[in-house]
């Protein structure tokens, strides 16, 4: 359930909150929002024809160096949420992804946040984002 919006440089994907995502009150556990950020990021790359596995096969890894999450409201068991992901192109040292998560049925904004990622090679050394990533993201924005 992914939607690419090149006009707004945002990718959207939907996810249904399963029982295992919640506490005994049926409210989504707070750490799952970071997992859902990863779902958004992964599906955005996939929509551009690139998987994390393919990036790693080229010798690059994207460890999270910073994460921020502002909780605005709660997702609950069986909600369908929309994960909106975009790349902050002003961030030069690695990659920064911005996220918003909405409840699909009423559009309520549940969470906003970001993750910052370094690029490292197979030796664990920090490197600049590879050209193929920049080209794919640029292509993604234009269609």
JSON list of C-alpha atoms in Angstrom, two decimals:
[
{"chain": "A", "resi": 1, "resn": "UNK", "atom": "CA", "xyz": [0.00, 0.00, 0.00]},
{"chain": "A", "resi": 2, "resn": "UNK", "atom": "CA", "xyz": [2.64, 2.52, -0.99]},
{"chain": "A", "resi": 3, "resn": "UNK", "atom": "CA", "xyz": [2.03, 5.84, -2.70]},
{"chain": "A", "resi": 4, "resn": "UNK", "atom": "CA", "xyz": [4.77, 7.99, -4.20]},
{"chain": "A", "resi": 5, "resn": "UNK", "atom": "CA", "xyz": [4.17, 11.71, -4.39]},
{"chain": "A", "resi": 6, "resn": "UNK", "atom": "CA", "xyz": [6.96, 13.25, -6.42]},
{"chain": "A", "resi": 7, "resn": "UNK", "atom": "CA", "xyz": [5.37, 16.71, -6.27]},
{"chain": "A", "resi": 8, "resn": "UNK", "atom": "CA", "xyz": [5.80, 16.77, -2.50]},
{"chain": "A", "resi": 9, "resn": "UNK", "atom": "CA", "xyz": [8.91, 14.52, -2.28]},
{"chain": "A", "resi": 10, "resn": "UNK", "atom": "CA", "xyz": [7.08, 12.24, 0.12]},
{"chain": "A", "resi": 11, "resn": "UNK", "atom": "CA", "xyz": [6.42, 8.53, 0.15]},
{"chain": "A", "resi": 12, "resn": "UNK", "atom": "CA", "xyz": [3.48, 6.98, 1.98]},
{"chain": "A", "resi": 13, "resn": "UNK", "atom": "CA", "xyz": [2.89, 3.41, 3.05]},
{"chain": "A", "resi": 14, "resn": "UNK", "atom": "CA", "xyz": [0.18, 1.89, 5.20]},
{"chain": "A", "resi": 15, "resn": "UNK", "atom": "CA", "xyz": [0.52, -0.53, 8.09]},
{"chain": "A", "resi": 16, "resn": "UNK", "atom": "CA", "xyz": [-2.11, -2.21, 10.27]},
{"chain": "A", "resi": 17, "resn": "UNK", "atom": "CA", "xyz": [-1.30, -2.14, 14.00]},
{"chain": "A", "resi": 18, "resn": "UNK", "atom": "CA", "xyz": [-1.25, -5.76, 15.15]},
{"chain": "A", "resi": 19, "resn": "UNK", "atom": "CA", "xyz": [-1.93, -7.02, 18.65]},
{"chain": "A", "resi": 20, "resn": "UNK", "atom": "CA", "xyz": [1.79, -7.66, 19.27]},
{"chain": "A", "resi": 21, "resn": "UNK", "atom": "CA", "xyz": [2.43, -3.92, 18.67]},
{"chain": "A", "resi": 22, "resn": "UNK", "atom": "CA", "xyz": [0.30, -2.92, 21.66]},
{"chain": "A", "resi": 23, "resn": "UNK", "atom": "CA", "xyz": [0.31, -2.98, 25.44]},
{"chain": "A", "resi": 24, "resn": "UNK", "atom": "CA", "xyz": [-2.43, -4.58, 27.52]},
{"chain": "A", "resi": 25, "resn": "UNK", "atom": "CA", "xyz": [-4.63, -1.50, 26.98]},
{"chain": "A", "resi": 26, "resn": "UNK", "atom": "CA", "xyz": [-4.52, -1.91, 23.19]},
{"chain": "A", "resi": 27, "resn": "UNK", "atom": "CA", "xyz": [-2.30, 1.20, 22.76]},
{"chain": "A", "resi": 28, "resn": "UNK", "atom": "CA", "xyz": [0.73, 0.98, 20.44]},
{"chain": "A", "resi": 29, "resn": "UNK", "atom": "CA", "xyz": [3.96, 0.61, 22.42]},
{"chain": "A", "resi": 30, "resn": "UNK", "atom": "CA", "xyz": [6.11, 3.75, 22.02]},
{"chain": "A", "resi": 31, "resn": "UNK", "atom": "CA", "xyz": [9.21, 2.02, 20.59]},
{"chain": "A", "resi": 32, "resn": "UNK", "atom": "CA", "xyz": [7.18, 0.62, 17.69]},
{"chain": "A", "resi": 33, "resn": "UNK", "atom": "CA", "xyz": [7.05, 4.06, 16.12]},
{"chain": "A", "resi": 34, "resn": "UNK", "atom": "CA", "xyz": [10.79, 3.79, 15.46]},
{"chain": "A", "resi": 35, "resn": "UNK", "atom": "CA", "xyz": [10.16, 0.39, 13.85]},
{"chain": "A", "resi": 36, "resn": "UNK", "atom": "CA", "xyz": [7.47, 2.01, 11.70]},
{"chain": "A", "resi": 37, "resn": "UNK", "atom": "CA", "xyz": [9.93, 4.73, 10.70]},
{"chain": "A", "resi": 38, "resn": "UNK", "atom": "CA", "xyz": [12.08, 1.90, 9.36]},
{"chain": "A", "resi": 39, "resn": "UNK", "atom": "CA", "xyz": [9.10, 0.47, 7.46]},
{"chain": "A", "resi": 40, "resn": "UNK", "atom": "CA", "xyz": [8.58, 3.88, 5.84]},
{"chain": "A", "resi": 41, "resn": "UNK", "atom": "CA", "xyz": [12.26, 4.26, 4.97]},
{"chain": "A", "resi": 42, "resn": "UNK", "atom": "CA", "xyz": [12.54, 0.73, 3.56]},
{"chain": "A", "resi": 43, "resn": "UNK", "atom": "CA", "xyz": [9.40, 1.05, 1.46]},
{"chain": "A", "resi": 44, "resn": "UNK", "atom": "CA", "xyz": [10.49, 4.44, 0.13]},
{"chain": "A", "resi": 45, "resn": "UNK", "atom": "CA", "xyz": [13.77, 2.93, -1.09]},
{"chain": "A", "resi": 46, "resn": "UNK", "atom": "CA", "xyz": [11.87, -0.05, -2.51]},
{"chain": "A", "resi": 47, "resn": "UNK", "atom": "CA", "xyz": [9.57, 2.31, -4.44]},
{"chain": "A", "resi": 48, "resn": "UNK", "atom": "CA", "xyz": [12.72, 3.65, -6.14]},
{"chain": "A", "resi": 49, "resn": "UNK", "atom": "CA", "xyz": [13.77, 0.12, -7.12]},
{"chain": "A", "resi": 50, "resn": "UNK", "atom": "CA", "xyz": [16.42, -0.14, -4.41]},
{"chain": "A", "resi": 51, "resn": "UNK", "atom": "CA", "xyz": [16.41, -2.36, -1.33]},
{"chain": "A", "resi": 52, "resn": "UNK", "atom": "CA", "xyz": [18.56, -2.17, 1.78]},
{"chain": "A", "resi": 53, "resn": "UNK", "atom": "CA", "xyz": [19.92, -5.56, 0.78]},
{"chain": "A", "resi": 54, "resn": "UNK", "atom": "CA", "xyz": [21.09, -4.14, -2.56]},
{"chain": "A", "resi": 55, "resn": "UNK", "atom": "CA", "xyz": [22.77, -1.20, -0.79]},
{"chain": "A", "resi": 56, "resn": "UNK", "atom": "CA", "xyz": [24.59, -3.63, 1.52]},
{"chain": "A", "resi": 57, "resn": "UNK", "atom": "CA", "xyz": [25.61, -5.81, -1.43]},
{"chain": "A", "resi": 58, "resn": "UNK", "atom": "CA", "xyz": [27.33, -2.71, -2.85]},
{"chain": "A", "resi": 59, "resn": "UNK", "atom": "CA", "xyz": [29.32, -2.44, 0.39]},
{"chain": "A", "resi": 60, "resn": "UNK", "atom": "CA", "xyz": [27.41, 0.31, 2.22]},
{"chain": "A", "resi": 61, "resn": "UNK", "atom": "CA", "xyz": [25.47, 0.34, 5.47]},
{"chain": "A", "resi": 62, "resn": "UNK", "atom": "CA", "xyz": [23.25, 3.03, 6.98]},
{"chain": "A", "resi": 63, "resn": "UNK", "atom": "CA", "xyz": [23.39, 2.80, 10.78]},
{"chain": "A", "resi": 64, "resn": "UNK", "atom": "CA", "xyz": [21.14, 5.15, 12.71]},
{"chain": "A", "resi": 65, "resn": "UNK", "atom": "CA", "xyz": [23.19, 7.86, 14.40]},
{"chain": "A", "resi": 66, "resn": "UNK", "atom": "CA", "xyz": [20.29, 9.85, 15.84]},
{"chain": "A", "resi": 67, "resn": "UNK", "atom": "CA", "xyz": [16.53, 9.39, 16.26]},
{"chain": "A", "resi": 68, "resn": "UNK", "atom": "CA", "xyz": [13.81, 11.76, 17.39]},
{"chain": "A", "resi": 69, "resn": "UNK", "atom": "CA", "xyz": [10.13, 11.04, 17.93]},
{"chain": "A", "resi": 70, "resn": "UNK", "atom": "CA", "xyz": [7.44, 13.50, 19.08]},
{"chain": "A", "resi": 71, "resn": "UNK", "atom": "CA", "xyz": [4.31, 11.69, 20.23]},
{"chain": "A", "resi": 72, "resn": "UNK", "atom": "CA", "xyz": [1.11, 13.59, 19.52]},
{"chain": "A", "resi": 73, "resn": "UNK", "atom": "CA", "xyz": [-1.57, 10.91, 19.87]},
{"chain": "A", "resi": 74, "resn": "UNK", "atom": "CA", "xyz": [-1.78, 7.12, 20.16]},
{"chain": "A", "resi": 75, "resn": "UNK", "atom": "CA", "xyz": [-2.27, 4.41, 17.59]},
{"chain": "A", "resi": 76, "resn": "UNK", "atom": "CA", "xyz": [-4.40, 1.52, 18.79]},
{"chain": "A", "resi": 77, "resn": "UNK", "atom": "CA", "xyz": [-4.82, -2.13, 17.96]},
{"chain": "A", "resi": 78, "resn": "UNK", "atom": "CA", "xyz": [-6.20, -2.67, 14.43]},
{"chain": "A", "resi": 79, "resn": "UNK", "atom": "CA", "xyz": [-5.71, 0.97, 13.35]},
{"chain": "A", "resi": 80, "resn": "UNK", "atom": "CA", "xyz": [-4.37, 1.40, 9.87]},
{"chain": "A", "resi": 81, "resn": "UNK", "atom": "CA", "xyz": [-1.61, 3.97, 10.02]},
{"chain": "A", "resi": 82, "resn": "UNK", "atom": "CA", "xyz": [-0.03, 5.90, 7.16]},
{"chain": "A", "resi": 83, "resn": "UNK", "atom": "CA", "xyz": [3.72, 6.35, 7.41]},
{"chain": "A", "resi": 84, "resn": "UNK", "atom": "CA", "xyz": [4.88, 9.39, 5.44]},
{"chain": "A", "resi": 85, "resn": "UNK", "atom": "CA", "xyz": [8.61, 9.48, 4.72]},
{"chain": "A", "resi": 86, "resn": "UNK", "atom": "CA", "xyz": [10.78, 12.08, 3.03]},
{"chain": "A", "resi": 87, "resn": "UNK", "atom": "CA", "xyz": [14.50, 12.73, 2.70]},
{"chain": "A", "resi": 88, "resn": "UNK", "atom": "CA", "xyz": [15.88, 15.98, 4.07]},
{"chain": "A", "resi": 89, "resn": "UNK", "atom": "CA", "xyz": [18.08, 16.99, 1.15]},
{"chain": "A", "resi": 90, "resn": "UNK", "atom": "CA", "xyz": [19.71, 19.82, 3.15]},
{"chain": "A", "resi": 91, "resn": "UNK", "atom": "CA", "xyz": [21.40, 17.28, 5.44]},
{"chain": "A", "resi": 92, "resn": "UNK", "atom": "CA", "xyz": [24.90, 16.73, 3.99]},
{"chain": "A", "resi": 93, "resn": "UNK", "atom": "CA", "xyz": [26.63, 14.33, 6.38]},
{"chain": "A", "resi": 94, "resn": "UNK", "atom": "CA", "xyz": [24.90, 11.06, 5.58]},
{"chain": "A", "resi": 95, "resn": "UNK", "atom": "CA", "xyz": [21.12, 10.97, 5.23]},
{"chain": "A", "resi": 96, "resn": "UNK", "atom": "CA", "xyz": [18.25, 12.38, 7.26]},
{"chain": "A", "resi": 97, "resn": "UNK", "atom": "CA", "xyz": [14.74, 11.03, 6.90]},
{"chain": "A", "resi": 98, "resn": "UNK", "atom": "CA", "xyz": [11.69, 12.89, 8.18]},
{"chain": "A", "resi": 99, "resn": "UNK", "atom": "CA", "xyz": [8.53, 11.03, 9.17]},
{"chain": "A", "resi": 100, "resn": "UNK", "atom": "CA", "xyz": [4.94, 11.67, 10.05]},
{"chain": "A", "resi": 101, "resn": "UNK", "atom": "CA", "xyz": [2.54, 8.93, 11.04]},
{"chain": "A", "resi": 102, "resn": "UNK", "atom": "CA", "xyz": [-1.19, 9.45, 10.66]},
{"chain": "A", "resi": 103, "resn": "UNK", "atom": "CA", "xyz": [-4.20, 7.34, 11.52]},
{"chain": "A", "resi": 104, "resn": "UNK", "atom": "CA", "xyz": [-5.62, 6.52, 8.08]},
{"chain": "A", "resi": 105, "resn": "UNK", "atom": "CA", "xyz": [-9.33, 6.67, 8.89]},
{"chain": "A", "resi": 106, "resn": "UNK", "atom": "CA", "xyz": [-9.39, 10.19, 10.38]},
{"chain": "A", "resi": 107, "resn": "UNK", "atom": "CA", "xyz": [-6.01, 11.64, 9.30]},
{"chain": "A", "resi": 108, "resn": "UNK", "atom": "CA", "xyz": [-4.98, 12.44, 12.87]},
{"chain": "A", "resi": 109, "resn": "UNK", "atom": "CA", "xyz": [-1.25, 13.10, 13.13]},
{"chain": "A", "resi": 110, "resn": "UNK", "atom": "CA", "xyz": [0.05, 10.60, 15.69]},
{"chain": "A", "resi": 111, "resn": "UNK", "atom": "CA", "xyz": [3.82, 11.13, 15.54]},
{"chain": "A", "resi": 112, "resn": "UNK", "atom": "CA", "xyz": [6.45, 13.18, 13.78]},
{"chain": "A", "resi": 113, "resn": "UNK", "atom": "CA", "xyz": [10.16, 12.63, 13.90]},
{"chain": "A", "resi": 114, "resn": "UNK", "atom": "CA", "xyz": [13.37, 11.91, 12.08]},
{"chain": "A", "resi": 115, "resn": "UNK", "atom": "CA", "xyz": [16.31, 9.57, 11.87]},
{"chain": "A", "resi": 116, "resn": "UNK", "atom": "CA", "xyz": [19.84, 10.48, 10.84]},
{"chain": "A", "resi": 117, "resn": "UNK", "atom": "CA", "xyz": [22.08, 7.85, 9.25]},
{"chain": "A", "resi": 118, "resn": "UNK", "atom": "CA", "xyz": [25.76, 7.69, 8.55]},
{"chain": "A", "resi": 119, "resn": "UNK", "atom": "CA", "xyz": [27.06, 5.80, 5.55]},
{"chain": "A", "resi": 120, "resn": "UNK", "atom": "CA", "xyz": [29.74, 3.29, 6.45]},
{"chain": "A", "resi": 121, "resn": "UNK", "atom": "CA", "xyz": [31.68, 0.90, 4.27]},
{"chain": "A", "resi": 122, "resn": "UNK", "atom": "CA", "xyz": [32.42, -2.75, 4.96]},
{"chain": "A", "resi": 123, "resn": "UNK", "atom": "CA", "xyz": [35.39, -1.70, 7.14]},
{"chain": "A", "resi": 124, "resn": "UNK", "atom": "CA", "xyz": [33.04, 0.33, 9.35]},
{"chain": "A", "resi": 125, "resn": "UNK", "atom": "CA", "xyz": [34.48, 3.64, 8.18]},
{"chain": "A", "resi": 126, "resn": "UNK", "atom": "CA", "xyz": [32.21, 6.62, 7.63]},
{"chain": "A", "resi": 127, "resn": "UNK", "atom": "CA", "xyz": [32.02, 7.57, 3.94]},
{"chain": "A", "resi": 128, "resn": "UNK", "atom": "CA", "xyz": [30.08, 10.07, 1.87]},
{"chain": "A", "resi": 129, "resn": "UNK", "atom": "CA", "xyz": [26.72, 8.93, 0.49]},
{"chain": "A", "resi": 130, "resn": "UNK", "atom": "CA", "xyz": [27.49, 7.03, -2.71]},
{"chain": "A", "resi": 131, "resn": "UNK", "atom": "CA", "xyz": [26.60, 8.56, -6.06]},
{"chain": "A", "resi": 132, "resn": "UNK", "atom": "CA", "xyz": [24.15, 5.75, -6.93]},
{"chain": "A", "resi": 133, "resn": "UNK", "atom": "CA", "xyz": [22.05, 6.66, -3.86]},
{"chain": "A", "resi": 134, "resn": "UNK", "atom": "CA", "xyz": [22.00, 10.35, -4.77]},
{"chain": "A", "resi": 135, "resn": "UNK", "atom": "CA", "xyz": [21.02, 9.50, -8.36]},
{"chain": "A", "resi": 136, "resn": "UNK", "atom": "CA", "xyz": [18.20, 7.17, -7.29]},
{"chain": "A", "resi": 137, "resn": "UNK", "atom": "CA", "xyz": [16.78, 9.71, -4.86]},
{"chain": "A", "resi": 138, "resn": "UNK", "atom": "CA", "xyz": [16.99, 12.46, -7.45]},
{"chain": "A", "resi": 139, "resn": "UNK", "atom": "CA", "xyz": [15.23, 10.21, -9.98]},
{"chain": "A", "resi": 140, "resn": "UNK", "atom": "CA", "xyz": [12.61, 9.36, -7.36]},
{"chain": "A", "resi": 141, "resn": "UNK", "atom": "CA", "xyz": [11.76, 13.02, -6.90]},
{"chain": "A", "resi": 142, "resn": "UNK", "atom": "CA", "xyz": [11.21, 13.57, -10.59]},
{"chain": "A", "resi": 143, "resn": "UNK", "atom": "CA", "xyz": [9.19, 10.47, -11.27]}
]
